[in-house]
Amino acid sequence: MGKVTDSLLCGVTGKVGNLVIYKQKGKTFIKQLATRSGKYQPSKKQIYSNRAFVKVQQFLLPIESVLSKGFERFTSGGKRGIHLAMSWALKHAVENEEGIPQLYPEKVKVCDGDLNLSSGLKLIKNEENSYTVIWNADEHGRAKNSDFFWMLIYNPISKRYQLIDNGIYRKRGFIQFSLNSNIDPVGAYVYVSFYRLFKGKSPEFSDSFCLGLME
């Protein structure tokens, strides 16, 4: 950057070739524009990171409204639930397989919190479109019998999901449900959690746990 002392250029501003002439505090300056020596080529690490980001985003965007609730307690400073879920997935649910990012849905977190999950969680298929989830109804750690059961069924292929939140208490130990007709059980993942309500505050969840594929 150079300072102009010749009165010939003192009234000139703007771009001239690869130079920019501008005024600041009554003085005139000249700055040379930065130029690239060649076409920009992203590094392998940048290419991998971009691909991982896109893969995680495509998986989570269809359930953005669910993530808003599941991470509500931790959202602040402009960060939304999907941002927190993506950050977790990029660190814990994506693996580098010979330079290609591979997303493992069973490692994805759809809600976050420090309540305890119940032990013995299991998904059982009964008859067509009918299922049961069971768990051990015991209080341990921060778990309470008055906590509510919460479940997300999500098929990332069709991008359809079903959220089940019927006010079932932890102490019950099971829930029987039917799958919505517009959701294909083949390729659908089941995520479960428990949560607690506080008056005037965001619900407090346990971390979600994936029971795997429905079929």
PDB file of N, CA and C in Angstrom, residues 34-118:
ATOM      1  N   ALA A  34      -4.719  -8.297  -4.898  1.00  0.00           N
ATOM      2  CA  ALA A  34      -4.081  -9.611  -4.790  1.00  0.00           C
ATOM      3  C   ALA A  34      -4.456 -10.448  -6.003  1.00  0.00           C
ATOM      4  N   THR A  35      -3.516 -11.184  -6.507  1.00  0.00           N
ATOM      5  CA  THR A  35      -3.760 -12.046  -7.670  1.00  0.00           C
ATOM      6  C   THR A  35      -3.397 -13.478  -7.340  1.00  0.00           C
ATOM      7  N   ARG A  36      -4.142 -14.431  -7.930  1.00  0.00           N
ATOM      8  CA  ARG A  36      -3.838 -15.841  -7.757  1.00  0.00           C
ATOM      9  C   ARG A  36      -2.904 -16.300  -8.861  1.00  0.00           C
ATOM     10  N   SER A  37      -1.938 -17.099  -8.469  1.00  0.00           N
ATOM     11  CA  SER A  37      -0.960 -17.563  -9.434  1.00  0.00           C
ATOM     12  C   SER A  37      -1.560 -18.585 -10.398  1.00  0.00           C
ATOM     13  N   GLY A  38      -2.667 -19.236 -10.003  1.00  0.00           N
ATOM     14  CA  GLY A  38      -3.287 -20.244 -10.858  1.00  0.00           C
ATOM     15  C   GLY A  38      -4.656 -20.590 -10.346  1.00  0.00           C
ATOM     16  N   LYS A  39      -5.294 -21.574 -10.972  1.00  0.00           N
ATOM     17  CA  LYS A  39      -6.624 -21.997 -10.564  1.00  0.00           C
ATOM     18  C   LYS A  39      -6.587 -22.642  -9.188  1.00  0.00           C
ATOM     19  N   TYR A  40      -7.550 -22.263  -8.329  1.00  0.00           N
ATOM     20  CA  TYR A  40      -7.579 -22.783  -6.955  1.00  0.00           C
ATOM     21  C   TYR A  40      -7.884 -24.269  -6.943  1.00  0.00           C
ATOM     22  N   GLN A  41      -7.083 -25.022  -6.213  1.00  0.00           N
ATOM     23  CA  GLN A  41      -7.261 -26.460  -6.082  1.00  0.00           C
ATOM     24  C   GLN A  41      -7.402 -26.821  -4.598  1.00  0.00           C
ATOM     25  N   PRO A  42      -8.594 -27.238  -4.161  1.00  0.00           N
ATOM     26  CA  PRO A  42      -8.746 -27.617  -2.746  1.00  0.00           C
ATOM     27  C   PRO A  42      -7.902 -28.846  -2.428  1.00  0.00           C
ATOM     28  N   SER A  43      -7.464 -28.928  -1.181  1.00  0.00           N
ATOM     29  CA  SER A  43      -6.659 -30.065  -0.746  1.00  0.00           C
ATOM     30  C   SER A  43      -7.542 -31.297  -0.560  1.00  0.00           C
ATOM     31  N   LYS A  44      -6.920 -32.445  -0.438  1.00  0.00           N
ATOM     32  CA  LYS A  44      -7.670 -33.684  -0.217  1.00  0.00           C
ATOM     33  C   LYS A  44      -8.454 -33.605   1.092  1.00  0.00           C
ATOM     34  N   LYS A  45      -7.854 -32.978   2.095  1.00  0.00           N
ATOM     35  CA  LYS A  45      -8.534 -32.843   3.390  1.00  0.00           C
ATOM     36  C   LYS A  45      -9.783 -31.976   3.257  1.00  0.00           C
ATOM     37  N   GLN A  46      -9.685 -30.896   2.463  1.00  0.00           N
ATOM     38  CA  GLN A  46     -10.837 -30.015   2.260  1.00  0.00           C
ATOM     39  C   GLN A  46     -11.942 -30.727   1.485  1.00  0.00           C
ATOM     40  N   ILE A  47     -11.544 -31.494   0.476  1.00  0.00           N
ATOM     41  CA  ILE A  47     -12.532 -32.248  -0.309  1.00  0.00           C
ATOM     42  C   ILE A  47     -13.256 -33.260   0.576  1.00  0.00           C
ATOM     43  N   TYR A  48     -12.493 -33.971   1.418  1.00  0.00           N
ATOM     44  CA  TYR A  48     -13.088 -34.957   2.326  1.00  0.00           C
ATOM     45  C   TYR A  48     -14.054 -34.277   3.306  1.00  0.00           C
ATOM     46  N   SER A  49     -13.630 -33.151   3.890  1.00  0.00           N
ATOM     47  CA  SER A  49     -14.469 -32.443   4.867  1.00  0.00           C
ATOM     48  C   SER A  49     -15.760 -31.951   4.235  1.00  0.00           C
ATOM     49  N   ASN A  50     -15.671 -31.440   3.013  1.00  0.00           N
ATOM     50  CA  ASN A  50     -16.869 -30.963   2.316  1.00  0.00           C
ATOM     51  C   ASN A  50     -17.839 -32.100   2.036  1.00  0.00           C
ATOM     52  N   ARG A  51     -17.317 -33.246   1.622  1.00  0.00           N
ATOM     53  CA  ARG A  51     -18.170 -34.400   1.333  1.00  0.00           C
ATOM     54  C   ARG A  51     -18.830 -34.926   2.605  1.00  0.00           C
ATOM     55  N   ALA A  52     -18.072 -34.948   3.693  1.00  0.00           N
ATOM     56  CA  ALA A  52     -18.627 -35.402   4.974  1.00  0.00           C
ATOM     57  C   ALA A  52     -19.732 -34.468   5.440  1.00  0.00           C
ATOM     58  N   PHE A  53     -19.504 -33.166   5.284  1.00  0.00           N
ATOM     59  CA  PHE A  53     -20.495 -32.162   5.683  1.00  0.00           C
ATOM     60  C   PHE A  53     -21.795 -32.356   4.910  1.00  0.00           C
ATOM     61  N   VAL A  54     -21.687 -32.517   3.591  1.00  0.00           N
ATOM     62  CA  VAL A  54     -22.872 -32.687   2.743  1.00  0.00           C
ATOM     63  C   VAL A  54     -23.621 -33.964   3.107  1.00  0.00           C
ATOM     64  N   LYS A  55     -22.888 -35.047   3.360  1.00  0.00           N
ATOM     65  CA  LYS A  55     -23.520 -36.331   3.680  1.00  0.00           C
ATOM     66  C   LYS A  55     -24.303 -36.241   4.989  1.00  0.00           C
ATOM     67  N   VAL A  56     -23.720 -35.614   6.005  1.00  0.00           N
ATOM     68  CA  VAL A  56     -24.392 -35.462   7.297  1.00  0.00           C
ATOM     69  C   VAL A  56     -25.586 -34.527   7.181  1.00  0.00           C
ATOM     70  N   GLN A  57     -25.412 -33.446   6.450  1.00  0.00           N
ATOM     71  CA  GLN A  57     -26.502 -32.475   6.273  1.00  0.00           C
ATOM     72  C   GLN A  57     -27.703 -33.114   5.576  1.00  0.00           C
ATOM     73  N   GLN A  58     -27.452 -33.890   4.527  1.00  0.00           N
ATOM     74  CA  GLN A  58     -28.537 -34.546   3.794  1.00  0.00           C
ATOM     75  C   GLN A  58     -29.283 -35.537   4.680  1.00  0.00           C
ATOM     76  N   PHE A  59     -28.568 -36.190   5.580  1.00  0.00           N
ATOM     77  CA  PHE A  59     -29.200 -37.156   6.473  1.00  0.00           C
ATOM     78  C   PHE A  59     -30.071 -36.462   7.519  1.00  0.00           C
ATOM     79  N   LEU A  60     -29.616 -35.335   8.052  1.00  0.00           N
ATOM     80  CA  LEU A  60     -30.294 -34.696   9.180  1.00  0.00           C
ATOM     81  C   LEU A  60     -31.350 -33.651   8.800  1.00  0.00           C
ATOM     82  N   LEU A  61     -31.229 -33.048   7.636  1.00  0.00           N
ATOM     83  CA  LEU A  61     -32.177 -31.983   7.265  1.00  0.00           C
ATOM     84  C   LEU A  61     -33.649 -32.391   7.328  1.00  0.00           C
ATOM     85  N   PRO A  62     -34.024 -33.609   6.895  1.00  0.00           N
ATOM     86  CA  PRO A  62     -35.452 -33.987   6.949  1.00  0.00           C
ATOM     87  C   PRO A  62     -36.017 -34.041   8.370  1.00  0.00           C
ATOM     88  N   ILE A  63     -35.168 -34.169   9.377  1.00  0.00           N
ATOM     89  CA  ILE A  63     -35.662 -34.237  10.760  1.00  0.00           C
ATOM     90  C   ILE A  63     -35.237 -32.999  11.561  1.00  0.00           C
ATOM     91  N   GLU A  64     -35.060 -31.883  10.863  1.00  0.00           N
ATOM     92  CA  GLU A  64     -34.597 -30.657  11.517  1.00  0.00           C
ATOM     93  C   GLU A  64     -35.513 -30.228  12.664  1.00  0.00           C
ATOM     94  N   SER A  65     -36.835 -30.345  12.467  1.00  0.00           N
ATOM     95  CA  SER A  65     -37.774 -29.930  13.522  1.00  0.00           C
ATOM     96  C   SER A  65     -37.643 -30.807  14.764  1.00  0.00           C
ATOM     97  N   VAL A  66     -37.333 -32.087  14.571  1.00  0.00           N
ATOM     98  CA  VAL A  66     -37.128 -32.996  15.706  1.00  0.00           C
ATOM     99  C   VAL A  66     -35.859 -32.614  16.467  1.00  0.00           C
ATOM    100  N   LEU A  67     -34.823 -32.289  15.736  1.00  0.00           N
ATOM    101  CA  LEU A  67     -33.552 -31.899  16.347  1.00  0.00           C
ATOM    102  C   LEU A  67     -33.689 -30.592  17.127  1.00  0.00           C
ATOM    103  N   SER A  68     -34.554 -29.710  16.651  1.00  0.00           N
ATOM    104  CA  SER A  68     -34.781 -28.444  17.355  1.00  0.00           C
ATOM    105  C   SER A  68     -35.283 -28.699  18.767  1.00  0.00           C
ATOM    106  N   LYS A  69     -36.137 -29.701  18.923  1.00  0.00           N
ATOM    107  CA  LYS A  69     -36.667 -30.057  20.248  1.00  0.00           C
ATOM    108  C   LYS A  69     -35.645 -30.851  21.051  1.00  0.00           C
ATOM    109  N   GLY A  70     -34.987 -31.803  20.393  1.00  0.00           N
ATOM    110  CA  GLY A  70     -34.062 -32.672  21.098  1.00  0.00           C
ATOM    111  C   GLY A  70     -32.818 -31.981  21.630  1.00  0.00           C
ATOM    112  N   PHE A  71     -32.432 -30.851  20.990  1.00  0.00           N
ATOM    113  CA  PHE A  71     -31.245 -30.105  21.415  1.00  0.00           C
ATOM    114  C   PHE A  71     -31.599 -28.726  21.961  1.00  0.00           C
ATOM    115  N   GLU A  72     -32.893 -28.467  22.167  1.00  0.00           N
ATOM    116  CA  GLU A  72     -33.362 -27.134  22.542  1.00  0.00           C
ATOM    117  C   GLU A  72     -32.650 -26.580  23.774  1.00  0.00           C
ATOM    118  N   ARG A  73     -32.384 -27.438  24.723  1.00  0.00           N
ATOM    119  CA  ARG A  73     -31.783 -26.998  25.992  1.00  0.00           C
ATOM    120  C   ARG A  73     -30.380 -26.417  25.797  1.00  0.00           C
ATOM    121  N   PHE A  74     -29.722 -26.783  24.688  1.00  0.00           N
ATOM    122  CA  PHE A  74     -28.331 -26.376  24.485  1.00  0.00           C
ATOM    123  C   PHE A  74     -28.155 -25.359  23.360  1.00  0.00           C
ATOM    124  N   THR A  75     -29.257 -24.896  22.773  1.00  0.00           N
ATOM    125  CA  THR A  75     -29.146 -23.926  21.681  1.00  0.00           C
ATOM    126  C   THR A  75     -28.972 -22.519  22.247  1.00  0.00           C
ATOM    127  N   SER A  76     -28.007 -21.813  21.706  1.00  0.00           N
ATOM    128  CA  SER A  76     -27.750 -20.429  22.111  1.00  0.00           C
ATOM    129  C   SER A  76     -26.828 -19.789  21.084  1.00  0.00           C
ATOM    130  N   GLY A  77     -26.769 -18.461  21.085  1.00  0.00           N
ATOM    131  CA  GLY A  77     -25.867 -17.749  20.199  1.00  0.00           C
ATOM    132  C   GLY A  77     -26.084 -18.017  18.728  1.00  0.00           C
ATOM    133  N   GLY A  78     -27.333 -18.251  18.333  1.00  0.00           N
ATOM    134  CA  GLY A  78     -27.620 -18.483  16.924  1.00  0.00           C
ATOM    135  C   GLY A  78     -27.495 -19.928  16.492  1.00  0.00           C
ATOM    136  N   LYS A  79     -26.977 -20.794  17.347  1.00  0.00           N
ATOM    137  CA  LYS A  79     -26.864 -22.213  16.998  1.00  0.00           C
ATOM    138  C   LYS A  79     -28.218 -22.891  17.171  1.00  0.00           C
ATOM    139  N   ARG A  80     -28.589 -23.701  16.171  1.00  0.00           N
ATOM    140  CA  ARG A  80     -29.842 -24.432  16.234  1.00  0.00           C
ATOM    141  C   ARG A  80     -29.551 -25.907  16.482  1.00  0.00           C
ATOM    142  N   GLY A  81     -30.638 -26.648  16.701  1.00  0.00           N
ATOM    143  CA  GLY A  81     -30.483 -28.067  16.992  1.00  0.00           C
ATOM    144  C   GLY A  81     -29.744 -28.820  15.908  1.00  0.00           C
ATOM    145  N   ILE A  82     -30.023 -28.491  14.652  1.00  0.00           N
ATOM    146  CA  ILE A  82     -29.369 -29.198  13.557  1.00  0.00           C
ATOM    147  C   ILE A  82     -27.869 -28.925  13.534  1.00  0.00           C
ATOM    148  N   HIS A  83     -27.451 -27.734  13.958  1.00  0.00           N
ATOM    149  CA  HIS A  83     -26.022 -27.427  14.015  1.00  0.00           C
ATOM    150  C   HIS A  83     -25.327 -28.326  15.037  1.00  0.00           C
ATOM    151  N   LEU A  84     -25.957 -28.489  16.202  1.00  0.00           N
ATOM    152  CA  LEU A  84     -25.367 -29.317  17.257  1.00  0.00           C
ATOM    153  C   LEU A  84     -25.352 -30.788  16.846  1.00  0.00           C
ATOM    154  N   ALA A  85     -26.434 -31.228  16.210  1.00  0.00           N
ATOM    155  CA  ALA A  85     -26.495 -32.620  15.762  1.00  0.00           C
ATOM    156  C   ALA A  85     -25.459 -32.895  14.679  1.00  0.00           C
ATOM    157  N   MET A  86     -25.266 -31.945  13.767  1.00  0.00           N
ATOM    158  CA  MET A  86     -24.274 -32.112  12.717  1.00  0.00           C
ATOM    159  C   MET A  86     -22.863 -32.144  13.291  1.00  0.00           C
ATOM    160  N   SER A  87     -22.596 -31.272  14.243  1.00  0.00           N
ATOM    161  CA  SER A  87     -21.276 -31.240  14.867  1.00  0.00           C
ATOM    162  C   SER A  87     -20.954 -32.584  15.521  1.00  0.00           C
ATOM    163  N   TRP A  88     -21.937 -33.154  16.226  1.00  0.00           N
ATOM    164  CA  TRP A  88     -21.742 -34.454  16.861  1.00  0.00           C
ATOM    165  C   TRP A  88     -21.501 -35.540  15.808  1.00  0.00           C
ATOM    166  N   ALA A  89     -22.338 -35.552  14.779  1.00  0.00           N
ATOM    167  CA  ALA A  89     -22.241 -36.596  13.762  1.00  0.00           C
ATOM    168  C   ALA A  89     -20.905 -36.546  13.026  1.00  0.00           C
ATOM    169  N   LEU A  90     -20.440 -35.350  12.709  1.00  0.00           N
ATOM    170  CA  LEU A  90     -19.169 -35.216  11.998  1.00  0.00           C
ATOM    171  C   LEU A  90     -18.003 -35.751  12.826  1.00  0.00           C
ATOM    172  N   LYS A  91     -18.110 -35.631  14.143  1.00  0.00           N
ATOM    173  CA  LYS A  91     -17.029 -36.094  15.025  1.00  0.00           C
ATOM    174  C   LYS A  91     -17.145 -37.571  15.393  1.00  0.00           C
ATOM    175  N   HIS A  92     -18.392 -38.073  15.503  1.00  0.00           N
ATOM    176  CA  HIS A  92     -18.586 -39.407  16.076  1.00  0.00           C
ATOM    177  C   HIS A  92     -19.282 -40.419  15.166  1.00  0.00           C
ATOM    178  N   ALA A  93     -19.963 -39.945  14.119  1.00  0.00           N
ATOM    179  CA  ALA A  93     -20.744 -40.870  13.295  1.00  0.00           C
ATOM    180  C   ALA A  93     -20.210 -41.024  11.874  1.00  0.00           C
ATOM    181  N   VAL A  94     -19.128 -40.326  11.565  1.00  0.00           N
ATOM    182  CA  VAL A  94     -18.523 -40.403  10.238  1.00  0.00           C
ATOM    183  C   VAL A  94     -17.118 -40.987  10.354  1.00  0.00           C
ATOM    184  N   GLU A  95     -16.822 -41.952   9.492  1.00  0.00           N
ATOM    185  CA  GLU A  95     -15.492 -42.565   9.484  1.00  0.00           C
ATOM    186  C   GLU A  95     -14.882 -42.441   8.090  1.00  0.00           C
ATOM    187  N   ASN A  96     -13.570 -42.267   8.089  1.00  0.00           N
ATOM    188  CA  ASN A  96     -12.832 -42.135   6.839  1.00  0.00           C
ATOM    189  C   ASN A  96     -12.467 -43.521   6.327  1.00  0.00           C
ATOM    190  N   GLU A  97     -13.083 -43.894   5.232  1.00  0.00           N
ATOM    191  CA  GLU A  97     -12.809 -45.203   4.645  1.00  0.00           C
ATOM    192  C   GLU A  97     -12.148 -45.014   3.284  1.00  0.00           C
ATOM    193  N   GLU A  98     -10.824 -45.096   3.315  1.00  0.00           N
ATOM    194  CA  GLU A  98     -10.008 -44.925   2.103  1.00  0.00           C
ATOM    195  C   GLU A  98     -10.291 -43.592   1.427  1.00  0.00           C
ATOM    196  N   GLY A  99     -10.378 -42.541   2.249  1.00  0.00           N
ATOM    197  CA  GLY A  99     -10.584 -41.192   1.726  1.00  0.00           C
ATOM    198  C   GLY A  99     -12.018 -40.823   1.457  1.00  0.00           C
ATOM    199  N   ILE A 100     -12.954 -41.749   1.698  1.00  0.00           N
ATOM    200  CA  ILE A 100     -14.377 -41.481   1.467  1.00  0.00           C
ATOM    201  C   ILE A 100     -15.104 -41.447   2.811  1.00  0.00           C
ATOM    202  N   PRO A 101     -15.830 -40.362   3.112  1.00  0.00           N
ATOM    203  CA  PRO A 101     -16.556 -40.289   4.387  1.00  0.00           C
ATOM    204  C   PRO A 101     -17.753 -41.232   4.399  1.00  0.00           C
ATOM    205  N   GLN A 102     -17.833 -42.082   5.405  1.00  0.00           N
ATOM    206  CA  GLN A 102     -18.944 -43.020   5.546  1.00  0.00           C
ATOM    207  C   GLN A 102     -19.739 -42.681   6.796  1.00  0.00           C
ATOM    208  N   LEU A 103     -21.029 -42.398   6.642  1.00  0.00           N
ATOM    209  CA  LEU A 103     -21.886 -42.055   7.769  1.00  0.00           C
ATOM    210  C   LEU A 103     -22.552 -43.307   8.326  1.00  0.00           C
ATOM    211  N   TYR A 104     -22.483 -43.491   9.648  1.00  0.00           N
ATOM    212  CA  TYR A 104     -23.129 -44.615  10.321  1.00  0.00           C
ATOM    213  C   TYR A 104     -24.318 -44.078  11.125  1.00  0.00           C
ATOM    214  N   PRO A 105     -25.550 -44.255  10.605  1.00  0.00           N
ATOM    215  CA  PRO A 105     -26.747 -43.704  11.249  1.00  0.00           C
ATOM    216  C   PRO A 105     -26.934 -44.157  12.696  1.00  0.00           C
ATOM    217  N   GLU A 106     -26.508 -45.382  13.032  1.00  0.00           N
ATOM    218  CA  GLU A 106     -26.692 -45.870  14.392  1.00  0.00           C
ATOM    219  C   GLU A 106     -25.859 -45.089  15.411  1.00  0.00           C
ATOM    220  N   LYS A 107     -24.881 -44.307  14.934  1.00  0.00           N
ATOM    221  CA  LYS A 107     -24.054 -43.500  15.826  1.00  0.00           C
ATOM    222  C   LYS A 107     -24.524 -42.051  15.900  1.00  0.00           C
ATOM    223  N   VAL A 108     -25.536 -41.691  15.103  1.00  0.00           N
ATOM    224  CA  VAL A 108     -26.067 -40.329  15.088  1.00  0.00           C
ATOM    225  C   VAL A 108     -26.832 -40.061  16.381  1.00  0.00           C
ATOM    226  N   LYS A 109     -26.758 -38.827  16.860  1.00  0.00           N
ATOM    227  CA  LYS A 109     -27.500 -38.424  18.053  1.00  0.00           C
ATOM    228  C   LYS A 109     -28.613 -37.469  17.631  1.00  0.00           C
ATOM    229  N   VAL A 110     -29.869 -37.794  18.020  1.00  0.00           N
ATOM    230  CA  VAL A 110     -31.003 -36.952  17.632  1.00  0.00           C
ATOM    231  C   VAL A 110     -31.556 -36.126  18.799  1.00  0.00           C
ATOM    232  N   CYS A 111     -31.035 -36.359  19.988  1.00  0.00           N
ATOM    233  CA  CYS A 111     -31.330 -35.520  21.145  1.00  0.00           C
ATOM    234  C   CYS A 111     -30.163 -35.650  22.121  1.00  0.00           C
ATOM    235  N   ASP A 112     -30.068 -34.710  23.032  1.00  0.00           N
ATOM    236  CA  ASP A 112     -28.890 -34.649  23.891  1.00  0.00           C
ATOM    237  C   ASP A 112     -29.300 -34.283  25.310  1.00  0.00           C
ATOM    238  N   GLY A 113     -28.632 -34.859  26.279  1.00  0.00           N
ATOM    239  CA  GLY A 113     -28.929 -34.528  27.666  1.00  0.00           C
ATOM    240  C   GLY A 113     -28.236 -35.459  28.632  1.00  0.00           C
ATOM    241  N   ASP A 114     -28.415 -35.202  29.921  1.00  0.00           N
ATOM    242  CA  ASP A 114     -27.701 -35.990  30.928  1.00  0.00           C
ATOM    243  C   ASP A 114     -28.617 -36.837  31.808  1.00  0.00           C
ATOM    244  N   LEU A 115     -29.878 -37.035  31.372  1.00  0.00           N
ATOM    245  CA  LEU A 115     -30.695 -38.031  32.064  1.00  0.00           C
ATOM    246  C   LEU A 115     -30.169 -39.418  31.694  1.00  0.00           C
ATOM    247  N   ASN A 116     -30.437 -40.395  32.524  1.00  0.00           N
ATOM    248  CA  ASN A 116     -29.989 -41.758  32.238  1.00  0.00           C
ATOM    249  C   ASN A 116     -30.992 -42.485  31.351  1.00  0.00           C
ATOM    250  N   LEU A 117     -30.471 -43.254  30.402  1.00  0.00           N
ATOM    251  CA  LEU A 117     -31.311 -44.183  29.656  1.00  0.00           C
ATOM    252  C   LEU A 117     -31.657 -45.358  30.554  1.00  0.00           C
ATOM    253  N   SER A 118     -32.695 -46.085  30.216  1.00  0.00           N
ATOM    254  CA  SER A 118     -33.005 -47.322  30.937  1.00  0.00           C
ATOM    255  C   SER A 118     -32.239 -48.471  30.291  1.00  0.00           C
TER     256      SER A 118
END
